[in-house]
mmCIF file of C-alpha atoms in Angstrom:
data_model
loop_
_atom_site.group_PDB
_atom_site.id
_atom_site.type_symbol
_atom_site.label_atom_id
_atom_site.label_comp_id
_atom_site.label_asym_id
_atom_site.label_seq_id
_atom_site.Cartn_x
_atom_site.Cartn_y
_atom_site.Cartn_z
ATOM 1 C CA MET A 1 69.286 143.187 66.621
ATOM 2 C CA LEU A 2 69.979 139.788 65.096
ATOM 3 C CA ILE A 3 73.634 139.916 66.160
ATOM 4 C CA ALA A 4 72.637 140.781 69.751
ATOM 5 C CA LEU A 5 70.173 137.881 69.821
ATOM 6 C CA GLY A 6 72.881 135.542 68.493
ATOM 7 C CA ALA A 7 75.327 136.790 71.128
ATOM 8 C CA ILE A 8 72.780 136.222 73.904
ATOM 9 C CA LEU A 9 72.053 132.708 72.646
ATOM 10 C CA ALA A 10 75.776 131.925 72.399
ATOM 11 C CA PHE A 11 76.314 133.223 75.943
ATOM 12 C CA LEU A 12 73.429 131.115 77.278
ATOM 13 C CA LEU A 13 74.743 128.039 75.468
ATOM 14 C CA VAL A 14 78.232 128.480 76.941
ATOM 15 C CA LEU A 15 76.755 129.113 80.388
ATOM 16 C CA PHE A 16 74.620 125.979 80.102
ATOM 17 C CA LEU A 17 77.606 123.872 79.040
ATOM 18 C CA VAL A 18 79.772 125.226 81.868
ATOM 19 C CA LEU A 19 77.034 124.472 84.408
ATOM 20 C CA LYS A 20 76.650 120.943 83.008
ATOM 21 C CA VAL A 21 80.390 120.280 83.270
ATOM 22 C CA VAL A 22 80.528 121.694 86.800
ATOM 23 C CA GLY A 23 77.514 119.583 87.793
ATOM 24 C CA PHE A 24 79.122 116.464 86.348
ATOM 25 C CA LEU A 25 82.395 117.118 88.161
ATOM 26 C CA LEU A 26 80.617 117.754 91.470
ATOM 27 C CA GLY A 27 78.697 114.503 91.034
ATOM 28 C CA LEU A 28 81.935 112.668 90.354
ATOM 29 C CA VAL A 29 83.546 114.170 93.457
ATOM 30 C CA TRP A 30 80.561 113.122 95.582
ATOM 31 C CA LEU A 31 80.689 109.606 94.122
ATOM 32 C CA LEU A 32 84.388 109.250 94.890
ATOM 33 C CA LEU A 33 83.974 110.724 98.376
ATOM 34 C CA ILE A 34 81.152 108.338 99.276
ATOM 35 C CA ALA A 35 83.035 105.363 97.827
ATOM 36 C CA THR A 36 86.118 106.329 99.850
ATOM 37 C CA VAL A 37 84.138 106.590 103.082
ATOM 38 C CA CYS A 38 82.438 103.218 102.487
ATOM 39 C CA GLY A 39 85.764 101.560 101.650
ATOM 40 C CA ALA A 40 87.358 103.111 104.743
ATOM 41 C CA ILE A 41 84.544 101.769 106.932
ATOM 42 C CA ALA A 42 85.116 98.246 105.612
ATOM 43 C CA GLU A 43 88.902 98.482 105.984
ATOM 44 C CA ARG A 44 88.647 99.919 109.503
ATOM 45 C CA VAL A 45 86.169 97.319 110.777
ATOM 46 C CA LEU A 46 88.102 94.392 109.278
ATOM 47 C CA HIS A 47 91.503 95.827 110.341
ATOM 48 C CA TYR A 48 93.001 95.748 106.847
ATOM 49 C CA ARG A 49 95.426 98.532 105.869
ATOM 50 C CA GLN A 50 97.346 97.644 102.709
ATOM 51 C CA GLY A 51 97.145 100.831 100.668
ATOM 52 C CA GLY A 52 96.490 104.513 100.821
ATOM 53 C CA VAL A 53 93.544 106.685 99.914
ATOM 54 C CA LEU A 54 93.485 105.562 96.275
ATOM 55 C CA ALA A 55 93.316 101.912 97.321
ATOM 56 C CA THR A 56 90.511 102.731 99.748
ATOM 57 C CA THR A 57 88.631 104.555 96.976
ATOM 58 C CA GLY A 58 89.129 101.554 94.706
ATOM 59 C CA VAL A 59 87.802 99.256 97.425
ATOM 60 C CA GLY A 60 84.724 101.464 97.736
ATOM 61 C CA LEU A 61 84.075 101.604 93.977
ATOM 62 C CA VAL A 62 84.565 97.875 93.429
ATOM 63 C CA GLY A 63 82.553 97.233 96.594
ATOM 64 C CA ALA A 64 79.716 99.287 95.107
ATOM 65 C CA LEU A 65 79.770 97.081 92.014
ATOM 66 C CA ILE A 66 79.868 93.875 94.053
ATOM 67 C CA GLY A 67 77.145 95.056 96.438
ATOM 68 C CA THR A 68 74.833 96.228 93.667
ATOM 69 C CA LEU A 69 75.340 92.970 91.787
ATOM 70 C CA LEU A 70 74.570 91.050 94.976
ATOM 71 C CA ALA A 71 71.419 93.115 95.545
ATOM 72 C CA HIS A 72 70.204 92.433 92.000
ATOM 73 C CA ILE A 73 70.940 88.710 92.297
ATOM 74 C CA LEU A 74 68.982 88.504 95.570
ATOM 75 C CA HIS A 75 66.198 90.787 94.203
ATOM 76 C CA LEU A 76 66.613 93.275 97.041
ATOM 77 C CA PRO A 77 66.096 97.045 96.815
ATOM 78 C CA THR A 78 69.129 99.256 96.303
ATOM 79 C CA GLN A 79 67.760 102.327 98.101
ATOM 80 C CA PRO A 80 68.731 104.710 99.681
ATOM 81 C CA ALA A 81 71.240 105.966 97.144
ATOM 82 C CA ILE A 82 73.356 109.094 97.338
ATOM 83 C CA ALA A 83 74.954 110.288 94.090
ATOM 84 C CA HIS A 84 73.515 107.165 92.410
ATOM 85 C CA LEU A 85 75.532 104.976 94.809
ATOM 86 C CA PRO A 86 73.590 102.606 97.093
ATOM 87 C CA ILE A 87 75.236 103.185 100.464
ATOM 88 C CA LEU A 88 74.186 99.968 102.219
ATOM 89 C CA TRP A 89 75.224 97.776 99.302
ATOM 90 C CA THR A 90 78.453 99.690 98.809
ATOM 91 C CA VAL A 91 79.444 98.973 102.405
ATOM 92 C CA ALA A 92 78.340 95.323 102.097
ATOM 93 C CA GLY A 93 80.294 94.873 98.860
ATOM 94 C CA SER A 94 83.318 96.598 100.397
ATOM 95 C CA PHE A 95 83.144 94.197 103.345
ATOM 96 C CA ALA A 96 83.046 91.242 100.946
ATOM 97 C CA LEU A 97 85.964 92.610 98.927
ATOM 98 C CA VAL A 98 88.126 93.451 101.955
ATOM 99 C CA GLY A 99 87.342 90.072 103.522
ATOM 100 C CA THR A 100 88.414 88.338 100.332
ATOM 101 C CA MET A 101 91.558 90.460 100.118
ATOM 102 C CA LYS A 102 92.366 89.657 103.731
ATOM 103 C CA VAL A 103 92.190 85.928 103.003
ATOM 104 C CA VAL A 104 93.990 86.025 99.642
ATOM 105 C CA ALA A 105 96.682 88.593 100.468
ATOM 106 C CA PRO A 106 97.000 89.063 104.225
ATOM 107 C CA ALA A 107 98.730 92.194 105.457
ATOM 108 C CA ARG A 108 102.392 91.745 106.339
ATOM 109 C CA ARG A 109 103.129 92.646 109.902
ATOM 110 C CA LEU A 110 106.551 93.457 111.204
ATOM 111 C CA GLN A 111 107.227 91.976 114.594
ATOM 112 C CA ALA A 112 109.654 93.774 116.852
ATOM 113 C CA GLY A 113 113.071 92.133 116.770
ATOM 114 C CA ARG A 114 112.260 89.406 114.264
ATOM 115 C CA ASN A 115 113.058 91.268 111.048
ATOM 116 C CA LEU A 116 116.199 92.981 112.251
ATOM 117 C CA PRO A 117 119.528 91.963 110.643
ATOM 118 C CA ARG A 118 121.849 89.961 112.840
ATOM 119 C CA LEU A 119 125.210 91.447 113.723
#
């Protein structure tokens, strides 16, 4: 009887831990997905394409930090938030970051005929 009770408790503990890990990973995926979408919005509107999906995700995550910091400095609310990420401030911070990147490191554009080697 005692062994069966111990086995049931061990099973419930393992099940609880697995559900916690799965919940954490799903939350992380949602966070990265939302950050990527917000970074892509800022890059698309400001016509800045320097990197791939990882760069866009980085823009969204850093934009979330910048936007949240800006909201706290201005004493403005940070709601609504999805996956603990304030959407409005993430987009605003991404705009600020992409705008700064566009000024500091403008995208190189190849013009037809100008970068071709001469024969």
